[in-house]
Coordinates of C-alpha atoms and ligand atoms in Angstrom, one line a residue:
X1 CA 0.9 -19.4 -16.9
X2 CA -1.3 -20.9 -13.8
X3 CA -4.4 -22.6 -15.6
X4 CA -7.1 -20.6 -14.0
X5 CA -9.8 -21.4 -15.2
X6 CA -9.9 -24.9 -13.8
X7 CA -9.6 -22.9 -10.6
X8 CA -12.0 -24.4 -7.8
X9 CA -14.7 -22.6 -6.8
X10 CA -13.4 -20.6 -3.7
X11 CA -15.4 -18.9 -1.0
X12 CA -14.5 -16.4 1.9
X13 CA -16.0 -16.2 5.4
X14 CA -19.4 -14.2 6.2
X15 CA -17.9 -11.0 7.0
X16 CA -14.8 -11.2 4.6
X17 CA -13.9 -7.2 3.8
X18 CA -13.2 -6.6 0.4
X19 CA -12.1 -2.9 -0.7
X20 CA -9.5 -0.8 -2.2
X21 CA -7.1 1.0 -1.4
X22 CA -5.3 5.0 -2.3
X23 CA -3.1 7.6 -0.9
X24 CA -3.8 10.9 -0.6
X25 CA -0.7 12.2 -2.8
X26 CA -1.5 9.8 -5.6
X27 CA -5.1 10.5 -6.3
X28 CA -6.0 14.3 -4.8
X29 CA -4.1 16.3 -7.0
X30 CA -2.3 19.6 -6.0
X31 CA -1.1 18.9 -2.8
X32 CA 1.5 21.7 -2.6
X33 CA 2.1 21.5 1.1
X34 CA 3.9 18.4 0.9
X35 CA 7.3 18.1 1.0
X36 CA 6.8 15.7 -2.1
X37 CA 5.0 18.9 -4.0
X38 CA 8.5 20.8 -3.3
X39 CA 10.9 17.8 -4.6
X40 CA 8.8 17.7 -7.8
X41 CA 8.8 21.6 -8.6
X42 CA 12.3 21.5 -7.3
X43 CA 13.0 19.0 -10.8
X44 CA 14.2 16.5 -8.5
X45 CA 11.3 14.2 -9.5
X46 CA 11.3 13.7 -13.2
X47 CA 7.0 13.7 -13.4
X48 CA 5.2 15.7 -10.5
X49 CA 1.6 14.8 -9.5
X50 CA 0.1 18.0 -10.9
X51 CA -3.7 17.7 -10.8
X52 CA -3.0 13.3 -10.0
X53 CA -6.6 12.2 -10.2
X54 CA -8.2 15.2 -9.0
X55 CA -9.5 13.2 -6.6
X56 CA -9.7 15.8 -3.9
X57 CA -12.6 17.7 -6.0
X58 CA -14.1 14.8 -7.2
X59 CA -14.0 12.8 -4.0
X60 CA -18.2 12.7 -4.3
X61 CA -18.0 10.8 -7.1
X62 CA -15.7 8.7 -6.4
X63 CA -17.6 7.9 -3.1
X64 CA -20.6 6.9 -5.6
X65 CA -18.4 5.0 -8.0
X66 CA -17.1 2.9 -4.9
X67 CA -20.8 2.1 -4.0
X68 CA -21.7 0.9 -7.5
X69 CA -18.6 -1.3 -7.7
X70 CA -19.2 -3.1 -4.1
X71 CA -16.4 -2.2 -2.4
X72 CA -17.6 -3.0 0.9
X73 CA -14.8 -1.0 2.5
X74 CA -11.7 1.4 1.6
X75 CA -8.7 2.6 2.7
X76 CA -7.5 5.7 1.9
X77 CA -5.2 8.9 3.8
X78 CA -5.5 12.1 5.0
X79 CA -2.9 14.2 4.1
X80 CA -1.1 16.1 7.2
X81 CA -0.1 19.1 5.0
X82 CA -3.5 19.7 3.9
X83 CA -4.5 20.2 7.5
X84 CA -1.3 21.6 9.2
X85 CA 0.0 24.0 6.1
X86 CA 2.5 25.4 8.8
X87 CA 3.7 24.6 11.6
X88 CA 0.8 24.9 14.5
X89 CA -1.4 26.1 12.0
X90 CA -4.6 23.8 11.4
X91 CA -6.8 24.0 8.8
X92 CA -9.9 23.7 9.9
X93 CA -11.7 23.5 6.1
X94 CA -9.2 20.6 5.4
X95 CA -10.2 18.6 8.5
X96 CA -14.0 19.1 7.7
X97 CA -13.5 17.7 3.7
X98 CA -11.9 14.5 5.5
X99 CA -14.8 14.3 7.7
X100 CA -17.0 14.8 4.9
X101 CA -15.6 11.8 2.8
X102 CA -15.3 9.2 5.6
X103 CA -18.9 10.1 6.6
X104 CA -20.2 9.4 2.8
X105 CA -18.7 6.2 2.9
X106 CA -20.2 5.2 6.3
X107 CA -23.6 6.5 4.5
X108 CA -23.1 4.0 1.5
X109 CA -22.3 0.9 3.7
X110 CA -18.4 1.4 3.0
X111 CA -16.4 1.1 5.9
X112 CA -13.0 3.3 6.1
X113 CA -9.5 2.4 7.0
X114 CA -7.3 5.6 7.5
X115 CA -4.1 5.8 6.7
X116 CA -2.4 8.7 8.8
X117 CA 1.1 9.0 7.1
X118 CA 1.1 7.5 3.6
X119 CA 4.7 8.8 2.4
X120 CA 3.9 12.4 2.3
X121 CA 4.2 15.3 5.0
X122 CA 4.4 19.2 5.2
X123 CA 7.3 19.8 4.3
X124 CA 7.7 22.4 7.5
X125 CA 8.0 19.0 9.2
X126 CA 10.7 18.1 6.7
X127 CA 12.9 21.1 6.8
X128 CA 13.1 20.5 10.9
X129 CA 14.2 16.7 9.9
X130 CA 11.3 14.9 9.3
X131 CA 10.7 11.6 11.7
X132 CA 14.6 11.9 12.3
X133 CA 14.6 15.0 13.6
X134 CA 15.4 14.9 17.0
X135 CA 12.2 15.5 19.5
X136 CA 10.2 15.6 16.7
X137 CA 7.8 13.0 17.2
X138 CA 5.9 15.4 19.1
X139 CA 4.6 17.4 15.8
X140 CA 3.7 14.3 14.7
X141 CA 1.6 13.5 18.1
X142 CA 0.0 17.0 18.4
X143 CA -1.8 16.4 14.7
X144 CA -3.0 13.1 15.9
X145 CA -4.1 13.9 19.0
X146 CA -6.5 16.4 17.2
X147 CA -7.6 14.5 14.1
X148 CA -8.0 11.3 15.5
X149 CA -11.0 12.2 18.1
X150 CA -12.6 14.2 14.9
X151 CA -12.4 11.2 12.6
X152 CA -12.9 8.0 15.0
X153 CA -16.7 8.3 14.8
X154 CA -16.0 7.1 11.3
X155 CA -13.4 5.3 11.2
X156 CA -13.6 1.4 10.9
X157 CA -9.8 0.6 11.2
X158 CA -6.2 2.6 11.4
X159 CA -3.3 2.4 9.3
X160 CA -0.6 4.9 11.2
X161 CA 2.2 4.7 8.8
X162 CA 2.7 3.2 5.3
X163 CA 6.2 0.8 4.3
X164 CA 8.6 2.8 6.5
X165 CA 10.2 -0.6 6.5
X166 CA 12.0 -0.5 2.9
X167 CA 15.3 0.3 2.5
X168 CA 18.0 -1.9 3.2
X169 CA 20.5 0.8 2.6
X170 CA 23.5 1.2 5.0
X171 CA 22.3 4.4 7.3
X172 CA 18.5 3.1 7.2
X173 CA 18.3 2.3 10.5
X174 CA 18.0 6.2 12.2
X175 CA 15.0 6.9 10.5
X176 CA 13.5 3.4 10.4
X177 CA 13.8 3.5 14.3
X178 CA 12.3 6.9 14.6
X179 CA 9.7 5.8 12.4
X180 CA 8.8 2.3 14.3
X181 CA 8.3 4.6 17.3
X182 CA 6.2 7.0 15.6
X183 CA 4.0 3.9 15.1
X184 CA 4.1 2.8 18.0
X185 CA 3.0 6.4 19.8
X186 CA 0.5 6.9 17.2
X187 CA -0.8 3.1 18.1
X188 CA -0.9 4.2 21.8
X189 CA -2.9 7.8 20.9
X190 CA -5.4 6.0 18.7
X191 CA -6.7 4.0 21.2
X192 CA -7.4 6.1 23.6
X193 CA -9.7 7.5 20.8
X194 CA -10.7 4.5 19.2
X195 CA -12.5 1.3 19.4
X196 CA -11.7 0.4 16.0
X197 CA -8.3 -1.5 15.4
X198 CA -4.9 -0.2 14.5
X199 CA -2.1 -1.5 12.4
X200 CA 0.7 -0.2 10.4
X201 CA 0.6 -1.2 6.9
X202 CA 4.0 -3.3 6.0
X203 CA 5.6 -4.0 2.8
X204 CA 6.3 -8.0 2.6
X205 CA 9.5 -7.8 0.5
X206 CA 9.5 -11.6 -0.3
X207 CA 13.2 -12.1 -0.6
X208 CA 15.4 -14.6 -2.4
X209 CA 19.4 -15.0 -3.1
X210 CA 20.0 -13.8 -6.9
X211 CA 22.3 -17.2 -7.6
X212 CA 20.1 -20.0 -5.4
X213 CA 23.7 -21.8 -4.1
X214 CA 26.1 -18.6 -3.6
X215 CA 26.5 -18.8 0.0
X216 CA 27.2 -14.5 0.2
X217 CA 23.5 -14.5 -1.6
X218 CA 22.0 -16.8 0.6
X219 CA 23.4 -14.8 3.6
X220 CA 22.2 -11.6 2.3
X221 CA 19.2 -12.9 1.4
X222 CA 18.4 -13.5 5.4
X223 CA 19.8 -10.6 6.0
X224 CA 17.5 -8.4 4.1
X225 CA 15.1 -10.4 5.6
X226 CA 15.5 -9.0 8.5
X227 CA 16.7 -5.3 7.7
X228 CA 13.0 -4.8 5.8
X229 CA 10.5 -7.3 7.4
X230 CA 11.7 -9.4 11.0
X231 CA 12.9 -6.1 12.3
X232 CA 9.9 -4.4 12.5
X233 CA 7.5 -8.0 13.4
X234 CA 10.2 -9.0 16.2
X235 CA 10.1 -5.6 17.7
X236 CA 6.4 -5.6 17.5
X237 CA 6.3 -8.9 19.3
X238 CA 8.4 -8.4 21.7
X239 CA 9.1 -4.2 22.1
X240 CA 13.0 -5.5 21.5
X241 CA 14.7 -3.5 18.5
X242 CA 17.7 -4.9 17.1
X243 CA 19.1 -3.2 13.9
X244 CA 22.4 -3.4 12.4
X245 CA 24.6 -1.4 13.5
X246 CA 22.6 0.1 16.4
X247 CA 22.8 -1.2 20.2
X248 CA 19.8 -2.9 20.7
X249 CA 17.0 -0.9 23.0
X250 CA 14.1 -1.9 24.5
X251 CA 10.7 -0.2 24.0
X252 CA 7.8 -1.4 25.9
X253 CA 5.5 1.3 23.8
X254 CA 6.4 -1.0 20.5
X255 CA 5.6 -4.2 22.5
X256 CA 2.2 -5.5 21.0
X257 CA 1.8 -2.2 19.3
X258 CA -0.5 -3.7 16.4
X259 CA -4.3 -5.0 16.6
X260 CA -3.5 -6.9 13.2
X261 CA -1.0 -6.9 10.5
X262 CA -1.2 -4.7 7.8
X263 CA 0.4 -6.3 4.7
X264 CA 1.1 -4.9 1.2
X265 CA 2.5 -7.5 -0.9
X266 CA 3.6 -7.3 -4.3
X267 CA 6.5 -9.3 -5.3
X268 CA 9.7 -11.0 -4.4
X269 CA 13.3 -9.5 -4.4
X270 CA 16.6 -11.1 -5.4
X271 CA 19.3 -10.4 -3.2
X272 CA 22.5 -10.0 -4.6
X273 CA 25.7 -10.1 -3.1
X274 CA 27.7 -8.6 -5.9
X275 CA 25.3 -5.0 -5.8
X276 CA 25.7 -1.8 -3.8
X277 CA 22.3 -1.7 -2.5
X278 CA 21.6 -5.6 -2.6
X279 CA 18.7 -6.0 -4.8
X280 CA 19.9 -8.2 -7.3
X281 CA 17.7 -7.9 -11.2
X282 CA 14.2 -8.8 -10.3
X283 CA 13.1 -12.0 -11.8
X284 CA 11.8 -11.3 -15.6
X285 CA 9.1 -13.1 -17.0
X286 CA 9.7 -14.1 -20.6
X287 CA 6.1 -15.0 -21.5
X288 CA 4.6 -12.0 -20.6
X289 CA 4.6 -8.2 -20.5
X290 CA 2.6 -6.5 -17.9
X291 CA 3.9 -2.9 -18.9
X292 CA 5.7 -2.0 -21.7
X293 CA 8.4 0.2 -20.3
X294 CA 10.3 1.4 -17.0
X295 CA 11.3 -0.3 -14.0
X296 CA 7.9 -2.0 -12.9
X297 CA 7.8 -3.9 -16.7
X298 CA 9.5 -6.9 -15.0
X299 CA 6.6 -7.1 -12.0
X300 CA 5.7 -10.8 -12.2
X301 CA 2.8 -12.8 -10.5
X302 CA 4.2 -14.2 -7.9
X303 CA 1.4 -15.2 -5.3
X304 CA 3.2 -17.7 -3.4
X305 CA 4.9 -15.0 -1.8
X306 CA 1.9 -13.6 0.3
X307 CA 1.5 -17.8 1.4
X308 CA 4.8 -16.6 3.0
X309 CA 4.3 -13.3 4.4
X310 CA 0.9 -15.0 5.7
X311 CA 2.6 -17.8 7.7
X312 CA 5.2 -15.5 9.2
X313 CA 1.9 -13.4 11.2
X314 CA 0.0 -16.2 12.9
X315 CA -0.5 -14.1 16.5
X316 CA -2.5 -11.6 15.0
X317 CA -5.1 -11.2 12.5
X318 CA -4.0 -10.0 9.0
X319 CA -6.1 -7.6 6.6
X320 CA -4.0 -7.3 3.2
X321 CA -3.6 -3.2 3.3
X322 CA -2.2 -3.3 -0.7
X323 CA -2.0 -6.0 -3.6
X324 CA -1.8 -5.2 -7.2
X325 CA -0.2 -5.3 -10.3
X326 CA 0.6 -2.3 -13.0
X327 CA -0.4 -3.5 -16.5
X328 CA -1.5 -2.0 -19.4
X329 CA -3.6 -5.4 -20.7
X330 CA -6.1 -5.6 -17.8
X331 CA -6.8 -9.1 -18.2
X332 CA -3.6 -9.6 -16.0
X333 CA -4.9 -7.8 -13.5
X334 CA -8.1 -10.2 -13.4
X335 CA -5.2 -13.5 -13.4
X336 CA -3.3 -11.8 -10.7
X337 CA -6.2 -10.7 -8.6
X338 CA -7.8 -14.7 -9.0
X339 CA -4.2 -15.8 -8.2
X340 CA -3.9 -13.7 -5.0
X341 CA -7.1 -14.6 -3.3
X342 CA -6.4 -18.2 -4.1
X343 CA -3.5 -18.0 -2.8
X344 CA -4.8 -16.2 0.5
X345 CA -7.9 -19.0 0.7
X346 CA -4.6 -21.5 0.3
X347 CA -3.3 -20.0 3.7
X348 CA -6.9 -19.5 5.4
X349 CA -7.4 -22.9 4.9
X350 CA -4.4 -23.8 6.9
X351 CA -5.2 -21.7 9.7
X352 CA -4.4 -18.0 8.7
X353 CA -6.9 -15.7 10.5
X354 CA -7.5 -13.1 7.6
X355 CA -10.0 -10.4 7.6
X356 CA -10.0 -8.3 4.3
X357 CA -8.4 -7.6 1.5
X358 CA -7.6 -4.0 -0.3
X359 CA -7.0 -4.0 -4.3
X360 CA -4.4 -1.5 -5.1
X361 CA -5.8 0.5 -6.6
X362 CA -8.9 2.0 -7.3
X363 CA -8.1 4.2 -9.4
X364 CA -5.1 4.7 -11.9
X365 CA -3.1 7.0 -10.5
X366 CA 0.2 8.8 -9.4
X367 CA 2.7 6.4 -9.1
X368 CA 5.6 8.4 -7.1
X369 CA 7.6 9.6 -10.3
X370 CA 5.4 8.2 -13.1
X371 CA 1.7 8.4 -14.3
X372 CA 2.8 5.0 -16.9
X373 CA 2.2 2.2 -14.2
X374 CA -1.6 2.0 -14.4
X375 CA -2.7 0.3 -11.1
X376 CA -6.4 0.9 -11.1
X377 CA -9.9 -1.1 -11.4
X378 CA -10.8 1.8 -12.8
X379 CA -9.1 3.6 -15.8
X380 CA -8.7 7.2 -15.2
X381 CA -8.1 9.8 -18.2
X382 CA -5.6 12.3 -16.7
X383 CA -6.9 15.3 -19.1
X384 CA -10.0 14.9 -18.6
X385 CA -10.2 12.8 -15.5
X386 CA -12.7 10.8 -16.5
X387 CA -13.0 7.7 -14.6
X388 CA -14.0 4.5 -16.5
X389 CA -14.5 1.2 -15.0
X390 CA -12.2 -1.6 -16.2
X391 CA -13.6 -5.1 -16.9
X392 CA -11.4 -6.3 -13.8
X393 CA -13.4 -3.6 -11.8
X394 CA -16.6 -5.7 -12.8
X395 CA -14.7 -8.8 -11.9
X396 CA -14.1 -7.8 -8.7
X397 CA -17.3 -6.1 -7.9
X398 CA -18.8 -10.1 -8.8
X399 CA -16.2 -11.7 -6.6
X400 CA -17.9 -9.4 -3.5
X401 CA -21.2 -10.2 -4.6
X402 CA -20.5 -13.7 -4.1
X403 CA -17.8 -13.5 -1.4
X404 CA -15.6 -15.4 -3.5
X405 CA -15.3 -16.6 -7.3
X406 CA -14.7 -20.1 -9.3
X407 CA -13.7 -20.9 -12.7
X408 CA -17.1 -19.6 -14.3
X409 CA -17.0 -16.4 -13.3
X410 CA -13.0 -16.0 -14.7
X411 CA -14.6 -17.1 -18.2
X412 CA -17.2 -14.5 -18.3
X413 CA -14.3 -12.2 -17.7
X414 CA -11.7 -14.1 -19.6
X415 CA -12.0 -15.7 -23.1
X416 CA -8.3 -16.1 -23.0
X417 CA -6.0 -16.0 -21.0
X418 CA -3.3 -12.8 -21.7
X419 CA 0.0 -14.1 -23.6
X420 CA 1.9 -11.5 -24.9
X421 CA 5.1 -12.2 -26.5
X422 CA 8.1 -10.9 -24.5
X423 CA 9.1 -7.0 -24.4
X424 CA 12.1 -6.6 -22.7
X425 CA 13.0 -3.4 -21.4
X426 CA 15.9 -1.9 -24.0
X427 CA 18.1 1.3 -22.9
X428 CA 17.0 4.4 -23.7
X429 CA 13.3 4.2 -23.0
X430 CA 12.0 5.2 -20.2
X431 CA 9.0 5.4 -17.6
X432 CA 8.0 9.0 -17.8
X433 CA 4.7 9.3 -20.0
Ligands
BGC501 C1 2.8 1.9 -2.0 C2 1.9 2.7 -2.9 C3 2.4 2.4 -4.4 C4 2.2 0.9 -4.6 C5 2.6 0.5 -6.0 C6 3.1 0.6 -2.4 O1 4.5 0.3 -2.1 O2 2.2 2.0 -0.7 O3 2.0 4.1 -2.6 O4 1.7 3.1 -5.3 O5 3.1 0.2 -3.7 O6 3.9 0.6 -6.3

C-alpha cells in the first residue's frame, strides 16, 4: 500500500475544476425509451435499472446536495430517448427538465459539462441499426441540431459521446468508425452553437502483456493499444483512420475534432495472447478487497496509468471526464482518490496542461448490469433513495476548498489506512444484489 499519509502537501492551479460526474441511465430511473430499458425487460440483462437513483425526480435535491459538497462543476447526460420517444417526435417537457437542471447548477456556481450520448439511445434508433446503420448519422444530427442551441446558454463544456472506443473484438471496427464520425459531426454542430469547448470522453485502457516476456503478449499488447486508444487520438490528430481490417480513409471532419481530451481512467488491462477476446485475468491484488464479489472485485489502484494516458495528450488540454473506484470500505475510495490527483499533480508538474477533474461518481448508482459496485461520494439507499454523504464526500468537498490536500487532511479522514485480508472471488457467487 502507497504510504499516504507522508503525502506532500499538493496544490492545483487557480481555476482547477473539480466535479463529478453521472449518466443519465445510471441515476434517473425509468428510462423506458432506451434501447437499454428494452434489453433489461427483455431478461437479457440480469438486473435492470428500475427506479436507478431516481434521480430524474429528485434532480432538485441533488442540485442542492452538489452545492453543499463543493462540486464546483458536473458532468452529467441528457438522455435522447427521453426527448425523441419516437422517431421525429420531440418532447418538448423532456427538453425543458434538462434546461431546468443545467440552469440550477449555473444558479449555484456549478458549471455543466453535457454528455450527449452516454451509452444509451431510443431504441427506435436502435431497431433502424443504431450508429451502424447506414445514413443514419443524420437522426443523430437532427436531435443535436435542436438541443444544442436550447442548452448552450448553459452549458460550460461538451462531452458528444462516451468510451465508443472499447472493444477490441474482431468486427469492432464498423461501428467504432461510425461512431468516431458521429463525434466528429456532433464536434462540428456544437460549435456552431457554442463557445464552450467540446471533447469526447475516452476510456484510457492502460494496457499490458499478461506474461511480461511472451513476445505474442507483448505484440498484442500494442496492438490493443491501438485497437482501443491510438486509433481514435491518431485520427483525431490527423483526420487519418486506420483500423484493422478496414482500408484506411481520410476524414478531414475528424481532423482536430476535439478542443481537449476527455479521459476516463480506471485501470490497466492484461493482454493475453492465449484468450479469445485478448484480455488476459486482470491483475488481483492480494492485500486488499475493494468489493466482495463479481467481476470489478479485482479493480486495483493503479494511478500510474493516468501518468500514461496523460503523457500520450500533450497538444491539447485534458479535463479527466471519469475516475473512480467501486468499493464497499470507503476509505479506499479516499486512498485512490489522494493517489489519483497525486498522480495527475505528478504529470502537471512535468508539463501536462490539465484543467479539471470529474469523480465517478456522485452518487452510487446503476452500474450497467449491477446495483453491487457502489461508486459514489455519496451512499444512496435504493428503497428508499435516500442519499447520504460518505466520509470521502467530505474529503473531497475539503480538497476543493483548498484546491488541493496534504497529508493532514488524509488523517482527519483516515486513522488507518484500509487492509483487508484477501477475498478472492470463488465460483458460484455472483454480482447481482
Ligand atoms: C462508464 C460509466 C461506468 C464507469 C464505471 C465508465 O466506463 O462511462 O458509465 O459506470 O465506467 O464502471
Amino acid at each position: 500500500m502507497y504510504d499516504v499519509f507522508n503525502l506532500p502537501d499538493i496544490a492545483f492551479p487557480a481555476g482547477f475544476l473539480w466535479g463529478s460526474a453521472t449518466a443519465a441511465h445510471q441515476v434517473e430511473g425509468d428510462n423506458v425509451h432506451s434501447q437499454r430499458w428494452a434489453d433489461e425487460q427483455a431478461g437479457r440483462i440480469a438486473v435492470p435499472s428500475g427506479k436507478a437513483c431516481d434521480h430524474y425526480r429528485r434532480y432538485r435535491g441533488d442540485v442542492a446536495l452538489l452545492a453543499r459538497l463543493g462540486h464546483g462543476a458536473y458532468r452529467m447526460s441528457v438522455e435522447w430517448s427521453r426527448i425523441e420517444p419516437e422517431n421525429g417526435r420531440w418532447d418538448e417537457a423532456a427538453a425543458d427538465h434538462y434546461v431546468d437542471l443545467l440552469e440550477r447548477l449555473k444558479n449555484r456556481g456549478i458549471r455543466p459539462f453535457v454528455t450527449l450520448h452516454h451509452v444509451t439511445h431510443p431504441l427506435w434508433f436502435e431497431k433502424l441499426g443504431g450508429f451502424a446503420g447506414r445514413g443514419n448519422l443524420r437522426y443523430f444530427e437532427r436531435f443535436l441540431e435542436r438541443l444544442v442551441p436550447r442548452l448552450s446558454p448553459f452549458t460550460d463544456g461538451w462531452i458528444v459521446l462516451n468510451e465508443f472506443n472499447l472493444s477490441t473484438a474482431p468486427d469492432s471496427g464498423p461501428l467504432k468508425l461510425a461512431m468516431l464520425r458521429a463525434h466528429a459531426r456532433g464536434y462540428h454542430i456544437i460549435k456552431r452553437h457554442s463557445k464552450a469547448p467540446v471533447g469526447t470522453a475516452h476510456a484510457y485502457i492502460h494496457w499490458l502483456p499478461a506474461r511480461c516476456h511472451d513476445p505474442l503478449d507483448r505484440v498484442l499488447a500494442r496492438y490493443a493499444d491501438f485497437l482501443t486508444n491510438e486509433f481514435f487520438f491518431h485520427a483525431v490528430r490527423t483526420g487519418e483512420i486506420v483500423y484493422p481490417h478496414t482500408d484506411a480513409a481520410y476524414d478531414r471532419e475528424v481532423k482536430g475534432s476535439m478542443d481537449f481530451w476527455g479521459v476516463n481512467y480506471y485501470h490497466r488491462q492484461m493482454a493475453d495472447a492465449r484468450r479469445a477476446g485478448l484480455r488476459g485475468t486482470p491483475f488481483r491484488h492480494t492485500q486488499l478487497t475493494l468489493l466482495r464479489e463479481g467481476p470489478m472485485a479485482v479493480r486495483e489502484l493503479y494511478p500510474e496509468g493516468l501518468i500514461a494516458a496523460i503523457e500520450r495528450l500533450g497538444d491539447r488540454p485534458i479535463y479527466i471526464t471519469e475516475n473512480g473506484l467501486p468499493c464497499e470500505d470507503d476509505r479506499f475510495r479516499i486512498v485512490s482518490i489522494a493517489l489519483h490527483l497525486a498522480a495527475l499533480r505528478e504529470a502537471m508538474d512535468r508539463g501536462a496542461d490539465v484543467r479539471g477533474y470529474f469523480h465517478w461518481s456522485l452518487m452510487d448508482n446503476y452500474e450497467w448490469d449491477s446495483f453491487a459496485p457502489r461508486f459514489g461520494l455519496v451512499h444512496v439507499d435504493f428503497r428508499t433513495f435516500q442519499r447520504t454523504p460518505k466520509p470521502s464526500a467530505y474529503f473531497y468537498r475539503d480538497v476543493i476548498r483548498r484546491n488541493g490536500f496534504g497529508a493532514g487532511l488524509l488523517k482527519k479522514y483516515l486513522r488507518e489506512l484500509p487492509t483487508v485480508a484477501a477475498w478472492p472471488p470463488g465460483p458460484g457467487r455472483s454480482a447481482r444484489p
